[in-house]
Amino acid sequence: MKKIGSAAVLNETYLQREDAYKNHIRKLNAVKDKAKLGGGAKAIEAHKSKGKLTARERIDRLIDSGSKFCEIGILAGSGMYHEYGGAPAAGTVMGIGYVSGRQCMIVANDATVKAGAWFPITAKKNIRAQEISMENHLPIIYLVDSAGVFLPLQEEIFPDKEHFGRIFRNNAIMSSMGIPQVAAIMGPCVAGGAYLPIMSDEALIVEGEGSVFLAGSHLVKAAIGEVIDNDSLGGAKVQSNVSGVTDYIMKSDDECLQQIRSLVDKFGRSPKAGFNRIESHPPLYSPKELYGILPEDTLKSYSTYEVLARIVDNSEIDEYKSGYGKSIITAYGRIDGWAVGIVANQRSIIKSETGEMQIGGVIYSDSADKAARFIMNCNQRKIPLVFLQDVTGFMVGSRAEHGGIIKDGAKMVNAVANSIVPKITIITGNSFGAGNYAMCGKAYDPRFIFAYPNARIAVMGGSQASSTLLSIKIKQLEKEGKTPNEMQTKKLKEEIEKSYDEKSLPSYAAARLWVDEVIDPCLTRDYISMAISAADNNPEFPKFNVGVIQT
């Protein structure tokens, strides 16, 4: 083991970066706080006037006292569906928390957002929750309070493979996998949405508020002429004592939540994956110093070793091939006691053994080769992988092409794609082009993927992209006989850059669930530990095989 990092030097650069990053955090927290209000103060007041708890209050009372709820996807839907009044947090609260000592995935409809109606992003968020549950063998608890599909957008939520119906398919698959599913009907549960709780292992219903039916009273009257109220059609007593659809009648939200805790308390214990964990030790340097280390401009360089020194236990690592392929750091270490394999882009400008200066954040042939071999080692030894992405892509040019950069890049992508150990990805800065893929981007099935507030996710950097897009736009205008002058060209470029930059922000990605959460860098250790703890619940590993790799 070797110690890494050094005490922060509080010079002008550090203080400028710290101030810029704290501003990022303030903005992030403000957006999250707004999302937590769901449909707003009036909608919350109306909801609570019925004697009901809000989605977040329900979760707070469900999880173990003093424990933390790790919310995922709080920015889902942010900035989307303006024409319909928005869908804060996609109208659903989801995350991982401890219930009766058992780590569980919890999904709760927020009925203050359009009566809990399902937008397209709501379905995607619920499917993501089920995916996390399946990958990590976590019991899942649904707190149902929804008016069903948001009809104006039905074509974007109903018919496709990853749409609404996938949720019920997943219910069935999870049941066959032996993953416990408990559903509490705490409000309306209508039409196709009725299948979610009833395809769960056990369903509870709150009397006076909960109802479940394929068609509500208005639709029943329109369809067959029958006149009946919703409670008589599918209320708690009807569905529990007459139809036998639900299993428990509860008098209130609180009683329902306590019953769920009692049910989870009886679950048997399953084998663990057995990832190596010892007593946790904090880093030698405060994680808060990450604010002053990470640059305000993601194209500026910094030492990734200094970042790692504020994340890993005791600020120490076993670095693999430290003198070779220096644009990627590969190392074994511990995070909150968990043994991990770390693959991190080095953002400093590096001098190779041949004296060549290498650009930080770029993947060269030697670093791709090293990373592939390291990833294979971790798979053989059942060590979870942590990817710290700050990558602008693979090296280009004749020298790189003649050296086989595509071949070595393909080797690394192959190893990442076929990896069987849990992969946790954190985008700490840039995530551009094929570098996103090689460093385990969303397409490569990381168990969890998080991003820092100043991250950028795009095919290429804004300046390169805007120049290319501007050239295309000018050619289009010229074909129309509208050649722009210098001032018009400048304005076009600024508009293109602004649009491109906005779409590369982590908040934009999180709104669409391309990342699970935008996180405070100070909490990196907590999120990684939570992720590995969740992954440890799944003991099943396929055989590791990377297939054909060109050498």
Tab-separated table of N, CA, C and O in Angstrom, residues 480-528:
chain	number	residue	atom	x	y	z
A	480	GLU	N	-30.127	28.029	-49.091
A	480	GLU	CA	-31.382	28.773	-49.164
A	480	GLU	C	-31.155	30.211	-49.631
A	480	GLU	O	-32.090	31.028	-49.653
A	481	GLY	N	-29.897	30.500	-49.956
A	481	GLY	CA	-29.569	31.847	-50.413
A	481	GLY	C	-29.540	32.870	-49.300
A	481	GLY	O	-29.790	34.068	-49.531
A	482	LYS	N	-29.229	32.455	-48.089
A	482	LYS	CA	-29.241	33.342	-46.916
A	482	LYS	C	-27.881	33.337	-46.216
A	482	LYS	O	-27.762	33.021	-45.039
A	483	THR	N	-26.830	33.654	-46.931
A	483	THR	CA	-25.491	33.655	-46.349
A	483	THR	C	-25.411	34.663	-45.202
A	483	THR	O	-25.629	35.872	-45.411
A	484	PRO	N	-25.121	34.212	-43.974
A	484	PRO	CA	-25.100	35.125	-42.823
A	484	PRO	C	-23.851	36.000	-42.809
A	484	PRO	O	-22.780	35.577	-43.256
A	485	ASN	N	-24.008	37.218	-42.280
A	485	ASN	CA	-22.841	38.090	-42.126
A	485	ASN	C	-22.108	37.742	-40.835
A	485	ASN	O	-22.500	36.819	-40.103
A	486	GLU	N	-21.043	38.495	-40.545
A	486	GLU	CA	-20.196	38.183	-39.384
A	486	GLU	C	-20.980	38.243	-38.075
A	486	GLU	O	-20.836	37.359	-37.212
A	487	MET	N	-21.824	39.255	-37.915
A	487	MET	CA	-22.604	39.401	-36.686
A	487	MET	C	-23.621	38.262	-36.544
A	487	MET	O	-23.801	37.699	-35.454
A	488	GLN	N	-24.267	37.906	-37.639
A	488	GLN	CA	-25.244	36.813	-37.613
A	488	GLN	C	-24.560	35.477	-37.319
A	488	GLN	O	-25.101	34.633	-36.602
A	489	THR	N	-23.370	35.296	-37.881
A	489	THR	CA	-22.610	34.066	-37.636
A	489	THR	C	-22.231	33.943	-36.163
A	489	THR	O	-22.343	32.869	-35.555
A	490	LYS	N	-21.802	35.063	-35.580
A	490	LYS	CA	-21.441	35.077	-34.167
A	490	LYS	C	-22.643	34.736	-33.295
A	490	LYS	O	-22.547	33.943	-32.346
A	491	LYS	N	-23.808	35.307	-33.634
A	491	LYS	CA	-25.022	35.040	-32.863
A	491	LYS	C	-25.443	33.576	-32.987
A	491	LYS	O	-25.835	32.941	-32.002
A	492	LEU	N	-25.336	33.051	-34.202
A	492	LEU	CA	-25.667	31.635	-34.416
A	492	LEU	C	-24.778	30.734	-33.569
A	492	LEU	O	-25.251	29.784	-32.932
A	493	LYS	N	-23.469	31.030	-33.555
A	493	LYS	CA	-22.526	30.224	-32.795
A	493	LYS	C	-22.847	30.265	-31.302
A	493	LYS	O	-22.810	29.237	-30.611
A	494	GLU	N	-23.183	31.452	-30.803
A	494	GLU	CA	-23.525	31.590	-29.385
A	494	GLU	C	-24.781	30.792	-29.032
A	494	GLU	O	-24.853	30.149	-27.987
A	495	GLU	N	-25.775	30.830	-29.906
A	495	GLU	CA	-27.013	30.080	-29.680
A	495	GLU	C	-26.752	28.579	-29.682
A	495	GLU	O	-27.292	27.838	-28.850
A	496	ILE	N	-25.925	28.128	-30.624
A	496	ILE	CA	-25.593	26.704	-30.718
A	496	ILE	C	-24.824	26.254	-29.480
A	496	ILE	O	-25.108	25.206	-28.903
A	497	GLU	N	-23.830	27.064	-29.069
A	497	GLU	CA	-23.035	26.728	-27.884
A	497	GLU	C	-23.907	26.649	-26.639
A	497	GLU	O	-23.770	25.724	-25.829
A	498	LYS	N	-24.820	27.605	-26.477
A	498	LYS	CA	-25.697	27.617	-25.303
A	498	LYS	C	-26.578	26.371	-25.258
A	498	LYS	O	-26.695	25.706	-24.226
A	499	SER	N	-27.190	26.054	-26.405
A	499	SER	CA	-28.059	24.879	-26.471
A	499	SER	C	-27.278	23.599	-26.196
A	499	SER	O	-27.717	22.734	-25.430
A	500	TYR	N	-26.090	23.490	-26.812
A	500	TYR	CA	-25.262	22.287	-26.645
A	500	TYR	C	-24.796	22.144	-25.201
A	500	TYR	O	-24.847	21.054	-24.625
A	501	ASP	N	-24.348	23.263	-24.617
A	501	ASP	CA	-23.861	23.223	-23.233
A	501	ASP	C	-24.969	22.827	-22.269
A	501	ASP	O	-24.746	22.043	-21.332
A	502	GLU	N	-26.176	23.358	-22.468
A	502	GLU	CA	-27.295	23.022	-21.593
A	502	GLU	C	-27.620	21.532	-21.653
A	502	GLU	O	-27.949	20.911	-20.641
A	503	LYS	N	-27.507	20.959	-22.848
A	503	LYS	CA	-27.847	19.543	-23.013
A	503	LYS	C	-26.725	18.606	-22.571
A	503	LYS	O	-26.905	17.389	-22.550
A	504	SER	N	-25.578	19.167	-22.221
A	504	SER	CA	-24.485	18.334	-21.711
A	504	SER	C	-24.361	18.417	-20.188
A	504	SER	O	-23.511	17.768	-19.594
A	505	LEU	N	-25.240	19.218	-19.554
A	505	LEU	CA	-25.195	19.364	-18.097
A	505	LEU	C	-25.661	18.087	-17.401
A	505	LEU	O	-26.516	17.364	-17.920
A	506	PRO	N	-25.148	17.807	-16.204
A	506	PRO	CA	-25.581	16.608	-15.483
A	506	PRO	C	-27.055	16.661	-15.094
A	506	PRO	O	-27.712	15.625	-15.009
A	507	SER	N	-27.579	17.860	-14.866
A	507	SER	CA	-28.998	17.986	-14.531
A	507	SER	C	-29.874	17.551	-15.702
A	507	SER	O	-30.951	16.954	-15.504
A	508	TYR	N	-29.429	17.839	-16.915
A	508	TYR	CA	-30.156	17.411	-18.116
A	508	TYR	C	-30.144	15.886	-18.213
A	508	TYR	O	-31.161	15.259	-18.519
A	509	ALA	N	-28.981	15.301	-17.934
A	509	ALA	CA	-28.861	13.847	-17.968
A	509	ALA	C	-29.693	13.196	-16.861
A	509	ALA	O	-30.368	12.186	-17.081
A	510	ALA	N	-29.652	13.771	-15.668
A	510	ALA	CA	-30.393	13.212	-14.534
A	510	ALA	C	-31.898	13.314	-14.757
A	510	ALA	O	-32.660	12.446	-14.318
A	511	ALA	N	-32.346	14.392	-15.423
A	511	ALA	CA	-33.775	14.552	-15.719
A	511	ALA	C	-34.284	13.408	-16.569
A	511	ALA	O	-35.446	12.998	-16.458
A	512	ARG	N	-33.417	12.842	-17.399
A	512	ARG	CA	-33.774	11.760	-18.304
A	512	ARG	C	-33.288	10.397	-17.810
A	512	ARG	O	-33.355	9.413	-18.531
A	513	LEU	N	-32.768	10.376	-16.580
A	513	LEU	CA	-32.273	9.157	-15.927
A	513	LEU	C	-31.116	8.510	-16.676
A	513	LEU	O	-30.927	7.305	-16.628
A	514	TRP	N	-30.314	9.340	-17.372
A	514	TRP	CA	-29.068	8.831	-17.938
A	514	TRP	C	-28.045	8.639	-16.827
A	514	TRP	O	-27.095	7.877	-16.978
A	515	VAL	N	-28.213	9.362	-15.734
A	515	VAL	CA	-27.469	9.109	-14.495
A	515	VAL	C	-28.495	8.959	-13.370
A	515	VAL	O	-29.594	9.523	-13.439
A	516	ASP	N	-28.154	8.194	-12.347
A	516	ASP	CA	-29.102	7.947	-11.261
A	516	ASP	C	-29.285	9.159	-10.354
A	516	ASP	O	-30.377	9.387	-9.837
A	517	GLU	N	-28.212	9.908	-10.156
A	517	GLU	CA	-28.294	11.054	-9.247
A	517	GLU	C	-27.095	11.964	-9.473
A	517	GLU	O	-26.011	11.500	-9.829
A	518	VAL	N	-27.298	13.257	-9.300
A	518	VAL	CA	-26.191	14.217	-9.246
A	518	VAL	C	-25.867	14.388	-7.774
A	518	VAL	O	-26.735	14.731	-6.967
A	519	ILE	N	-24.614	14.136	-7.399
A	519	ILE	CA	-24.261	14.048	-5.989
A	519	ILE	C	-23.224	15.088	-5.586
A	519	ILE	O	-22.434	15.571	-6.405
A	520	ASP	N	-23.223	15.418	-4.324
A	520	ASP	CA	-22.196	16.253	-3.707
A	520	ASP	C	-20.914	15.411	-3.618
A	520	ASP	O	-20.935	14.300	-3.074
A	521	PRO	N	-19.784	15.897	-4.178
A	521	PRO	CA	-18.534	15.116	-4.109
A	521	PRO	C	-18.162	14.667	-2.697
A	521	PRO	O	-17.556	13.606	-2.526
A	522	CYS	N	-18.539	15.462	-1.685
A	522	CYS	CA	-18.225	15.092	-0.298
A	522	CYS	C	-18.881	13.777	0.118
A	522	CYS	O	-18.438	13.136	1.068
A	523	LEU	N	-19.947	13.397	-0.581
A	523	LEU	CA	-20.699	12.190	-0.227
A	523	LEU	C	-20.330	10.995	-1.102
A	523	LEU	O	-21.016	9.972	-1.088
A	524	THR	N	-19.253	11.108	-1.854
A	524	THR	CA	-18.847	10.033	-2.768
A	524	THR	C	-18.687	8.704	-2.042
A	524	THR	O	-19.169	7.660	-2.505
A	525	ARG	N	-18.008	8.721	-0.903
A	525	ARG	CA	-17.787	7.486	-0.145
A	525	ARG	C	-19.125	6.853	0.274
A	525	ARG	O	-19.304	5.632	0.196
A	526	ASP	N	-20.072	7.687	0.703
A	526	ASP	CA	-21.373	7.174	1.145
A	526	ASP	C	-22.106	6.480	0.010
A	526	ASP	O	-22.693	5.406	0.192
A	527	TYR	N	-22.105	7.102	-1.160
A	527	TYR	CA	-22.824	6.519	-2.297
A	527	TYR	C	-22.175	5.223	-2.768
A	527	TYR	O	-22.866	4.258	-3.106
A	528	ILE	N	-20.844	5.193	-2.814
A	528	ILE	CA	-20.157	3.967	-3.237
A	528	ILE	C	-20.405	2.847	-2.235
A	528	ILE	O	-20.686	1.701	-2.612
